[in-house]
C-alpha cells in the first residue's frame, strides 16, 4: 500500500514511522529528518493514481476542505471533510453537537455581545472559562478564578483585539476540575475504535507553570485511567457523536480526538479535535503493534469491521519536547542542532523531528517552537521516562529548554 501523510511535525514523523512498518510512505511537505519527505503538494502526488491512501496530520487543510476535494477526485482519504472539521473549527458548533448528542460536557453559551456575555458570566461560579469560537492555535482559551480578568478577556476577544475576526464570537463555559486525558477514536462514519488514552502536558514549565503551549510532553498508558476506559469513551461520547453527525448528513471518516476531563461526576468532554493530537498521539501510535495503514484505510473505506481491532505493546512511552529559545511567546529559529544521532542511539529511544530545517549549507537548525520530540520506551513509565531524559541530555542547541517533570507521577 502507498500512503501519503500530509504535514510536517512530530505527529507526522510518528505516523510515517508506524505506517512504514506495513506500507510505503511519502510525507508532504515533511521535514529533512522525516524519511520519505517530498516537496510535492498532495494534489500532485495523487495525480498518477498510485496512491492508495492519504492521511491528514494537521487540522487546517481539513477545515479548508482538502479531504473533500481529494475524495471528489476518487482518492481514499483518512480525515473528515470541511463539515466534520467544523467540530474543531468552531467551539460553539462543537458544543452544539455535544448538547444535541447528549454528551456529558460543561454547561455553555455562545456570545457576540459583551454585556450579554457578562450577564451570563456572573451566574457562574469560578473557574471562569472564556473561549474564542474559531481556531486560535491552542491559545484562545482563558481559565481564571478572577471575574475581573474574565470580563477583560471577553471584552478584548469580542472587540477583535486579541484574535481578530475569529475572536468576535466566544463561548463561555462552566469551569470543570480534574485531570485531563486524550482519547483518539478512529472513525469510519458510523463506527469507531478508541485507542488507549494518553495525557499531554500543556504548560511550558515544570509543575504546570507558565503559559500554555502546543504541548511539552506526553505519556501513555496513563496509570490512573481505569481498564476499559477507551470502550467507555466510545459508548458515552464517540458513538452518540457519530450518530448525531450522521443525522446531520456528515460522514466522519478520520480521527475524533476527545479531550476529556475526569471530574468527580465522571468523564466530561472538554473539546473535540478532528486529527491526531501532537504530541499525545505519538506515544500511542509508537506503541501500536498492529497494522496502522490497514486500520486507517478501512476507516477511510467506511468499514472498520473489515480489519481486526488494533493491538498495542504493554510497555510505556514517555515523550519530552525540546523547545527553542523563547517558545511559546517568541520562539527563535535558526539555532544549530547537535546530538540527535547520539540521542537516537540510546536503547528504547525514538527521536521525532518537529520544527527542523536545513540551512543554506545543509546544517540542521531549529525551525519552530517545538523542535524535537524525544520518546523513551520502557517496561513502565518510570523506566520510559529515565530513558527519554538520558537521550535528551545528549541533544543541544542554543536556548534549548524542556520540562523535567513529564510523567513524573507515573
Ligand atoms: P480547549 O482548547 O477547549 O481544549 O481548552 C484548552 C484547555 O483549557 C483545556 O485543555 C483545559 O485545560 C482548559 N479548559 C477548557 N475548557 C474547560 C472547562 N470547561 N473547565 C476547565 N478547564 C477548561
Tab-separated table of C-alpha atoms and ligand atoms in Angstrom:
chain	number	residue	atom	x	y	z
A	1	UNK	CA	0.000	0.000	0.000
A	2	UNK	CA	1.280	3.507	-0.811
A	3	UNK	CA	0.324	6.112	1.806
A	4	UNK	CA	0.752	9.886	1.686
A	5	UNK	CA	0.911	11.675	5.053
A	6	UNK	CA	0.154	15.413	4.934
A	7	UNK	CA	2.009	17.547	7.488
A	8	UNK	CA	5.477	18.362	8.763
A	9	UNK	CA	5.875	17.857	12.513
A	10	UNK	CA	6.458	15.285	15.230
A	11	UNK	CA	2.986	13.814	14.800
A	12	UNK	CA	3.576	13.233	11.097
A	13	UNK	CA	7.007	11.754	11.833
A	14	UNK	CA	5.370	9.222	14.193
A	15	UNK	CA	2.591	8.487	11.685
A	16	UNK	CA	5.183	7.928	8.971
A	17	UNK	CA	7.301	5.577	11.127
A	18	UNK	CA	4.344	3.464	12.220
A	19	UNK	CA	2.696	3.374	8.783
A	20	UNK	CA	6.050	2.417	7.205
A	21	UNK	CA	6.058	-0.862	9.159
A	22	UNK	CA	3.394	-2.088	6.718
A	23	UNK	CA	3.267	0.386	3.828
A	24	UNK	CA	5.295	2.587	1.508
A	25	UNK	CA	5.100	6.129	2.930
A	26	UNK	CA	5.571	9.595	1.465
A	27	UNK	CA	5.253	12.720	3.646
A	28	UNK	CA	4.345	16.124	2.248
A	29	UNK	CA	5.931	18.524	2.960
A	30	UNK	CA	7.542	16.679	5.872
A	31	UNK	CA	10.916	17.957	7.053
A	32	UNK	CA	14.570	16.979	6.461
A	33	UNK	CA	14.574	14.497	9.348
A	34	UNK	CA	11.394	12.637	8.354
A	35	UNK	CA	12.208	9.837	5.882
A	36	UNK	CA	10.160	9.998	2.688
A	37	UNK	CA	9.588	13.763	2.817
A	38	UNK	CA	8.854	15.410	-0.532
A	39	UNK	CA	8.067	18.997	-1.559
A	40	UNK	CA	5.306	17.989	-3.965
A	41	UNK	CA	1.787	19.052	-2.895
A	42	UNK	CA	-0.642	16.214	-2.119
A	43	UNK	CA	-2.859	17.092	-5.099
A	44	UNK	CA	0.083	16.462	-7.430
A	45	UNK	CA	1.177	13.291	-5.618
A	46	UNK	CA	-2.203	11.634	-6.186
A	47	UNK	CA	-2.357	12.613	-9.866
A	48	UNK	CA	-0.762	9.406	-11.208
A	49	UNK	CA	-3.296	7.174	-9.443
A	50	UNK	CA	-0.704	5.140	-7.484
A	51	UNK	CA	-1.593	6.490	-4.026
A	52	UNK	CA	-3.783	4.105	-2.005
A	53	UNK	CA	-4.429	6.336	0.990
A	54	UNK	CA	-3.974	9.950	2.079
A	55	UNK	CA	-3.709	10.613	5.833
A	56	UNK	CA	-4.050	14.195	7.077
A	57	UNK	CA	-1.980	15.285	10.094
A	58	UNK	CA	-2.994	18.882	10.860
A	59	UNK	CA	-6.466	20.430	11.048
A	60	UNK	CA	-6.023	23.421	8.766
A	61	UNK	CA	-6.248	21.553	5.419
A	62	UNK	CA	-9.237	19.618	6.774
A	63	UNK	CA	-11.061	22.794	7.796
A	64	UNK	CA	-10.201	24.147	4.316
A	65	UNK	CA	-11.926	21.166	2.664
A	66	UNK	CA	-8.889	19.399	1.195
A	67	UNK	CA	-10.238	15.969	2.204
A	68	UNK	CA	-13.493	16.725	0.313
A	69	UNK	CA	-11.550	17.777	-2.770
A	70	UNK	CA	-9.442	14.615	-2.772
A	71	UNK	CA	-12.491	12.382	-2.246
A	72	UNK	CA	-14.186	14.103	-5.164
A	73	UNK	CA	-11.141	13.059	-7.223
A	74	UNK	CA	-11.712	9.424	-6.169
A	75	UNK	CA	-8.866	9.315	-3.643
A	76	UNK	CA	-9.181	7.248	-0.455
A	77	UNK	CA	-8.761	9.719	2.403
A	78	UNK	CA	-8.417	9.396	6.158
A	79	UNK	CA	-9.598	12.745	7.522
A	80	UNK	CA	-13.013	14.415	7.714
A	81	UNK	CA	-14.482	16.817	5.180
A	82	UNK	CA	-14.942	20.511	5.971
A	83	UNK	CA	-18.347	19.948	7.597
A	84	UNK	CA	-16.935	17.358	10.015
A	85	UNK	CA	-13.849	19.509	10.630
A	86	UNK	CA	-16.116	22.262	11.993
A	87	UNK	CA	-16.057	20.279	15.242
A	88	UNK	CA	-12.573	21.694	15.693
A	89	UNK	CA	-13.009	24.893	13.671
A	90	UNK	CA	-15.804	26.253	15.892
A	91	UNK	CA	-16.156	25.713	19.639
A	92	UNK	CA	-19.819	26.808	19.543
A	93	UNK	CA	-20.574	24.230	16.836
A	94	UNK	CA	-18.777	21.513	18.795
A	95	UNK	CA	-20.755	22.381	21.944
A	96	UNK	CA	-23.999	22.343	19.962
A	97	UNK	CA	-23.240	18.848	18.616
A	98	UNK	CA	-22.241	17.707	22.133
A	99	UNK	CA	-25.505	19.029	23.553
A	100	UNK	CA	-27.650	17.531	20.776
A	101	UNK	CA	-25.856	14.173	21.136
A	102	UNK	CA	-26.452	14.224	24.899
A	103	UNK	CA	-22.760	14.047	25.847
A	104	UNK	CA	-21.514	14.848	29.362
A	105	UNK	CA	-19.877	18.281	28.891
A	106	UNK	CA	-19.605	21.663	30.666
A	107	UNK	CA	-22.644	23.978	30.561
A	108	UNK	CA	-22.122	26.675	27.971
A	109	UNK	CA	-23.458	29.654	25.973
A	110	UNK	CA	-22.093	31.449	22.905
A	111	UNK	CA	-21.974	35.259	22.663
A	112	UNK	CA	-21.101	38.060	20.283
A	113	UNK	CA	-22.269	40.817	22.652
A	114	UNK	CA	-20.091	41.745	25.648
A	115	UNK	CA	-22.826	42.887	28.025
A	116	UNK	CA	-24.885	39.727	27.431
A	117	UNK	CA	-21.709	37.689	27.964
A	118	UNK	CA	-21.036	39.459	31.292
A	119	UNK	CA	-24.631	38.887	32.457
A	120	UNK	CA	-24.116	35.161	31.862
A	121	UNK	CA	-20.676	35.116	33.453
A	122	UNK	CA	-21.945	36.366	36.825
A	123	UNK	CA	-24.400	33.451	37.014
A	124	UNK	CA	-21.422	31.006	37.023
A	125	UNK	CA	-19.009	30.021	39.744
A	126	UNK	CA	-15.228	30.162	39.226
A	127	UNK	CA	-13.161	28.971	37.493
A	128	UNK	CA	-14.450	31.035	34.561
A	129	UNK	CA	-13.732	29.711	31.079
A	130	UNK	CA	-13.729	32.039	28.057
A	131	UNK	CA	-13.048	30.534	24.616
A	132	UNK	CA	-12.540	32.060	21.218
A	133	UNK	CA	-15.024	30.381	18.881
A	134	UNK	CA	-12.653	29.915	15.930
A	135	UNK	CA	-9.210	28.366	15.549
A	136	UNK	CA	-6.645	30.172	17.683
A	137	UNK	CA	-3.674	27.788	17.525
A	138	UNK	CA	-4.424	26.482	21.023
A	139	UNK	CA	-4.210	29.925	22.597
A	140	UNK	CA	-7.845	31.054	22.565
A	141	UNK	CA	-8.876	29.740	25.988
A	142	UNK	CA	-8.692	31.602	29.306
A	143	UNK	CA	-9.395	29.727	32.556
A	144	UNK	CA	-9.349	32.042	35.578
A	145	UNK	CA	-10.736	32.378	39.093
A	146	UNK	CA	-10.898	36.167	38.675
A	147	UNK	CA	-14.196	37.595	37.446
A	148	UNK	CA	-12.457	40.888	36.558
A	149	UNK	CA	-9.868	39.073	34.421
A	150	UNK	CA	-12.600	37.064	32.701
A	151	UNK	CA	-14.510	40.267	31.871
A	152	UNK	CA	-11.418	41.971	30.474
A	153	UNK	CA	-10.616	38.897	28.393
A	154	UNK	CA	-14.080	38.633	26.874
A	155	UNK	CA	-14.058	42.352	26.043
A	156	UNK	CA	-10.690	42.012	24.317
A	157	UNK	CA	-11.792	38.916	22.393
A	158	UNK	CA	-15.149	40.311	21.310
A	159	UNK	CA	-13.520	43.638	20.447
A	160	UNK	CA	-11.290	41.823	17.954
A	161	UNK	CA	-8.089	42.940	19.670
A	162	UNK	CA	-6.753	39.519	20.728
A	163	UNK	CA	-7.736	37.187	17.923
A	164	UNK	CA	-9.119	39.379	15.162
A	165	UNK	CA	-12.238	38.064	13.455
A	166	UNK	CA	-12.042	34.542	14.918
A	167	UNK	CA	-12.340	36.081	18.400
A	168	UNK	CA	-15.501	38.032	17.737
A	169	UNK	CA	-17.616	35.138	18.891
A	170	UNK	CA	-16.902	33.491	22.209
A	171	UNK	CA	-18.077	30.515	24.207
A	172	UNK	CA	-18.371	30.810	27.991
A	173	UNK	CA	-18.358	27.536	29.884
A	174	UNK	CA	-18.845	26.213	33.347
A	175	UNK	CA	-15.376	25.539	34.796
A	176	UNK	CA	-14.652	21.858	35.392
A	177	UNK	CA	-11.949	20.413	37.607
A	178	UNK	CA	-9.981	17.183	37.237
A	179	UNK	CA	-7.122	15.555	35.337
A	180	UNK	CA	-7.318	15.664	31.545
A	181	UNK	CA	-6.710	12.781	29.152
A	182	UNK	CA	-6.853	12.372	25.382
A	183	UNK	CA	-8.582	9.551	23.548
A	184	UNK	CA	-8.201	9.091	19.791
A	185	UNK	CA	-11.166	7.451	18.079
A	186	UNK	CA	-10.607	6.053	14.590
A	187	UNK	CA	-13.986	6.618	12.897
A	188	UNK	CA	-15.442	5.113	9.718
A	189	UNK	CA	-18.537	7.333	9.582
A	190	UNK	CA	-20.775	5.176	11.754
A	191	UNK	CA	-18.432	3.076	13.915
A	192	UNK	CA	-15.265	3.805	15.846
A	193	UNK	CA	-12.419	2.142	17.633
A	194	UNK	CA	-10.817	4.061	20.505
A	195	UNK	CA	-7.071	3.828	21.075
A	196	UNK	CA	-5.617	3.700	24.628
A	197	UNK	CA	-5.650	7.033	26.468
A	198	UNK	CA	-2.703	9.424	26.577
A	199	UNK	CA	-2.036	12.565	28.557
A	200	UNK	CA	-0.235	15.681	27.437
A	201	UNK	CA	1.449	18.407	29.436
A	202	UNK	CA	0.373	21.811	28.162
A	203	UNK	CA	2.240	24.370	30.249
A	204	UNK	CA	5.752	25.395	29.337
A	205	UNK	CA	7.303	24.943	32.776
A	206	UNK	CA	7.731	22.269	35.407
A	207	UNK	CA	4.818	21.897	37.797
A	208	UNK	CA	2.474	23.290	35.115
A	209	UNK	CA	3.955	26.775	35.492
A	210	UNK	CA	3.992	29.450	32.795
A	211	UNK	CA	1.989	29.907	29.615
A	212	UNK	CA	0.136	27.268	27.610
A	213	UNK	CA	1.929	25.649	24.684
A	214	UNK	CA	1.030	23.202	21.944
A	215	UNK	CA	2.219	20.522	24.396
A	216	UNK	CA	5.579	19.938	26.116
A	217	UNK	CA	5.315	16.215	26.723
A	218	UNK	CA	3.034	13.187	26.840
A	219	UNK	CA	2.751	9.667	28.144
A	220	UNK	CA	0.798	6.505	27.506
A	221	UNK	CA	-0.612	4.433	29.068
A	222	UNK	CA	-1.905	6.831	31.707
A	223	UNK	CA	-1.602	4.973	35.009
A	224	UNK	CA	-4.735	6.400	36.640
A	225	UNK	CA	-7.073	5.608	33.726
A	226	UNK	CA	-9.173	2.526	34.550
A	227	UNK	CA	-9.295	-0.641	32.430
A	228	UNK	CA	-11.991	-0.462	29.772
A	229	UNK	CA	-11.810	3.352	29.648
A	230	UNK	CA	-11.412	3.515	25.852
A	231	UNK	CA	-14.553	1.416	25.350
A	232	UNK	CA	-16.462	3.554	27.851
A	233	UNK	CA	-15.422	6.680	25.933
A	234	UNK	CA	-16.583	5.045	22.714
A	235	UNK	CA	-20.033	4.264	24.124
A	236	UNK	CA	-20.538	7.521	26.046
A	237	UNK	CA	-19.029	10.049	23.644
A	238	UNK	CA	-17.935	8.811	20.244
A	239	UNK	CA	-20.857	6.623	19.116
A	240	UNK	CA	-23.512	9.232	20.089
A	241	UNK	CA	-21.430	11.888	18.305
A	242	UNK	CA	-21.201	9.848	15.102
A	243	UNK	CA	-24.964	9.203	15.292
A	244	UNK	CA	-25.609	12.953	15.638
A	245	UNK	CA	-23.241	13.758	12.761
A	246	UNK	CA	-24.903	11.107	10.594
A	247	UNK	CA	-28.308	12.613	11.421
A	248	UNK	CA	-26.944	15.882	10.038
A	249	UNK	CA	-25.657	14.183	6.903
A	250	UNK	CA	-21.969	14.255	7.921
A	251	UNK	CA	-19.917	11.154	7.130
A	252	UNK	CA	-16.974	11.465	9.527
A	253	UNK	CA	-14.038	9.304	8.432
A	254	UNK	CA	-10.977	10.273	10.407
A	255	UNK	CA	-9.848	10.804	13.988
A	256	UNK	CA	-12.154	12.231	16.599
A	257	UNK	CA	-9.798	13.348	19.336
A	258	UNK	CA	-11.710	13.642	22.579
A	259	UNK	CA	-10.127	15.897	25.202
A	260	UNK	CA	-11.749	14.645	28.401
A	261	UNK	CA	-11.678	15.853	31.978
A	262	UNK	CA	-12.062	13.176	34.645
A	263	UNK	CA	-14.326	15.082	37.040
A	264	UNK	CA	-15.844	13.887	40.313
A	265	UNK	CA	-19.043	13.303	38.257
A	266	UNK	CA	-17.273	11.148	35.668
A	267	UNK	CA	-15.535	11.953	32.366
A	268	UNK	CA	-16.701	15.122	30.614
A	269	UNK	CA	-15.882	16.316	27.130
A	270	UNK	CA	-13.703	19.438	27.054
A	271	UNK	CA	-13.110	19.556	23.319
A	272	UNK	CA	-13.096	17.635	20.083
A	273	UNK	CA	-10.292	17.885	17.581
A	274	UNK	CA	-10.531	16.260	14.163
A	275	UNK	CA	-6.951	14.958	13.857
A	276	UNK	CA	-4.362	13.161	15.945
A	277	UNK	CA	-3.032	15.180	18.890
A	278	UNK	CA	0.525	16.473	18.877
A	279	UNK	CA	2.430	15.301	20.948
A	280	UNK	CA	-0.070	12.990	22.707
A	281	UNK	CA	-0.793	10.740	19.731
A	282	UNK	CA	2.923	9.990	19.227
A	283	UNK	CA	3.120	7.973	22.469
A	284	UNK	CA	0.039	5.942	21.487
A	285	UNK	CA	0.967	5.367	17.836
A	286	UNK	CA	4.508	4.201	18.592
A	287	UNK	CA	3.079	1.506	20.915
A	288	UNK	CA	0.811	0.112	18.205
A	289	UNK	CA	1.724	-3.456	17.241
A	290	UNK	CA	-0.927	-3.978	14.539
A	291	UNK	CA	-1.109	-2.546	11.011
A	292	UNK	CA	-1.971	1.179	11.172
A	293	UNK	CA	-2.158	1.570	7.387
A	294	UNK	CA	-4.761	-1.184	7.128
A	295	UNK	CA	-6.763	0.324	10.023
A	296	UNK	CA	-6.841	3.855	8.579
A	297	UNK	CA	-7.647	2.523	5.093
A	298	UNK	CA	-10.600	0.549	6.493
A	299	UNK	CA	-11.877	3.673	8.260
A	300	UNK	CA	-11.461	5.654	5.041
A	301	UNK	CA	-13.468	2.954	3.227
A	302	UNK	CA	-16.281	3.275	5.783
A	303	UNK	CA	-15.894	-0.245	7.139
A	304	UNK	CA	-13.851	-0.804	10.292
A	305	UNK	CA	-15.369	-4.295	10.603
A	306	UNK	CA	-13.116	-5.354	7.701
A	307	UNK	CA	-9.991	-5.306	9.912
A	308	UNK	CA	-9.062	-6.722	13.325
A	309	UNK	CA	-9.085	-4.423	16.362
A	310	UNK	CA	-5.746	-2.634	16.807
A	311	UNK	CA	-3.272	-4.014	19.346
A	312	UNK	CA	-0.640	-2.297	21.497
A	313	UNK	CA	2.522	-3.313	23.311
A	314	UNK	CA	2.145	-3.352	27.070
A	315	UNK	CA	5.187	-1.174	27.661
A	316	UNK	CA	5.086	2.570	28.389
A	317	UNK	CA	6.070	5.530	26.225
A	318	UNK	CA	7.094	8.920	27.582
A	319	UNK	CA	7.678	11.864	25.255
A	320	UNK	CA	9.553	15.038	26.150
A	321	UNK	CA	9.542	18.061	23.822
A	322	UNK	CA	12.742	20.034	23.331
A	323	UNK	CA	11.744	23.616	22.525
A	324	UNK	CA	13.552	26.594	21.093
A	325	UNK	CA	14.629	29.723	22.937
A	326	UNK	CA	11.619	31.921	23.652
A	327	UNK	CA	8.901	29.323	22.994
A	328	UNK	CA	5.937	29.735	23.298
A	329	UNK	CA	5.974	33.557	23.400
A	330	UNK	CA	8.561	34.388	20.719
A	331	UNK	CA	10.426	31.282	19.506
A	332	UNK	CA	13.832	31.923	17.964
A	333	UNK	CA	14.759	29.831	14.943
A	334	UNK	CA	17.987	29.087	13.083
A	335	UNK	CA	19.949	27.611	16.018
A	336	UNK	CA	22.261	24.717	15.097
A	337	UNK	CA	21.040	21.351	16.419
A	338	UNK	CA	23.578	18.827	17.781
A	339	UNK	CA	23.454	15.358	19.290
A	340	UNK	CA	20.394	13.830	17.615
A	341	UNK	CA	22.270	10.711	16.477
A	342	UNK	CA	23.712	10.118	19.963
A	343	UNK	CA	20.262	10.550	21.462
A	344	UNK	CA	18.697	8.145	18.958
A	345	UNK	CA	21.360	5.539	19.835
A	346	UNK	CA	20.070	5.269	23.419
A	347	UNK	CA	18.275	1.940	23.803
A	348	UNK	CA	14.487	2.377	23.660
A	349	UNK	CA	14.575	5.898	22.202
A	350	UNK	CA	12.865	7.323	19.137
A	351	UNK	CA	13.617	10.881	18.048
A	352	UNK	CA	10.808	12.656	16.201
A	353	UNK	CA	11.633	15.849	14.342
A	354	UNK	CA	9.040	18.598	14.642
A	355	UNK	CA	10.454	22.039	13.834
A	356	UNK	CA	13.700	21.489	11.942
A	357	UNK	CA	15.133	22.548	8.585
A	358	UNK	CA	18.411	22.596	6.702
A	359	UNK	CA	20.082	25.967	6.455
A	360	UNK	CA	21.863	27.058	3.259
A	361	UNK	CA	24.925	24.882	3.871
A	362	UNK	CA	22.868	21.811	4.835
A	363	UNK	CA	23.213	22.103	8.633
A	364	UNK	CA	20.156	21.014	10.638
A	365	UNK	CA	18.769	24.046	12.502
A	366	UNK	CA	15.701	24.874	14.578
A	367	UNK	CA	12.714	25.987	12.530
A	368	UNK	CA	9.915	26.360	15.050
A	369	UNK	CA	8.945	26.443	18.708
A	370	UNK	CA	8.738	22.735	19.345
A	371	UNK	CA	11.840	21.364	17.679
A	372	UNK	CA	12.274	17.712	18.628
A	373	UNK	CA	10.251	15.043	20.478
A	374	UNK	CA	12.318	12.572	22.491
A	375	UNK	CA	10.328	9.388	23.109
A	376	UNK	CA	11.514	6.802	25.614
A	377	UNK	CA	10.066	3.315	25.858
A	378	UNK	CA	10.329	1.064	28.890
A	379	UNK	CA	8.602	-1.581	30.954
A	380	UNK	CA	6.799	1.150	32.870
A	381	UNK	CA	6.505	4.947	32.838
A	382	UNK	CA	9.386	5.397	35.301
A	383	UNK	CA	11.749	3.436	33.045
A	384	UNK	CA	10.488	5.105	29.857
A	385	UNK	CA	10.981	8.491	31.471
A	386	UNK	CA	14.541	7.678	32.533
A	387	UNK	CA	15.391	6.579	29.003
A	388	UNK	CA	13.840	9.726	27.469
A	389	UNK	CA	15.767	12.061	29.759
A	390	UNK	CA	19.025	10.165	29.222
A	391	UNK	CA	18.633	10.798	25.493
A	392	UNK	CA	17.512	14.398	26.000
A	393	UNK	CA	20.779	15.156	27.810
A	394	UNK	CA	22.677	14.389	24.571
A	395	UNK	CA	20.802	16.983	22.478
A	396	UNK	CA	21.765	20.635	22.363
A	397	UNK	CA	21.221	23.958	20.679
A	398	UNK	CA	21.449	27.478	21.971
A	399	UNK	CA	18.388	28.182	24.126
A	400	UNK	CA	17.050	24.598	24.206
A	401	UNK	CA	14.559	24.098	27.033
A	402	UNK	CA	12.360	21.234	28.121
A	403	UNK	CA	10.297	20.182	31.105
A	404	UNK	CA	11.976	17.884	33.622
A	405	UNK	CA	8.777	16.513	35.178
A	406	UNK	CA	6.993	14.756	32.298
A	407	UNK	CA	5.270	11.613	33.609
A	408	UNK	CA	6.947	12.177	36.989
A	409	UNK	CA	3.819	10.829	38.706
A	410	UNK	CA	3.990	7.591	36.732
B	1	LIG	P1	-9.706	23.642	24.674
B	1	LIG	O1	-8.968	24.396	23.619
B	1	LIG	O2	-11.183	23.765	24.594
B	1	LIG	O3	-9.225	22.236	24.822
B	1	LIG	O4	-9.234	24.275	26.049
B	1	LIG	C1	-7.856	24.355	26.383
B	1	LIG	C2	-7.641	23.992	27.834
B	1	LIG	O5	-8.435	24.840	28.673
B	1	LIG	C3	-8.108	22.577	28.179
B	1	LIG	O6	-7.134	21.629	27.902
B	1	LIG	C4	-8.400	22.712	29.658
B	1	LIG	O7	-7.208	22.614	30.416
B	1	LIG	C5	-8.925	24.111	29.788
B	1	LIG	N1	-10.393	24.093	29.758
B	1	LIG	C6	-11.171	24.125	28.646
B	1	LIG	N2	-12.474	24.053	28.973
B	1	LIG	C7	-12.533	23.982	30.307
B	1	LIG	C8	-13.603	23.907	31.259
B	1	LIG	N3	-14.893	23.906	30.873
B	1	LIG	N4	-13.279	23.841	32.568
B	1	LIG	C9	-11.987	23.859	32.982
B	1	LIG	N5	-10.940	23.937	32.147
B	1	LIG	C10	-11.200	24.002	30.828
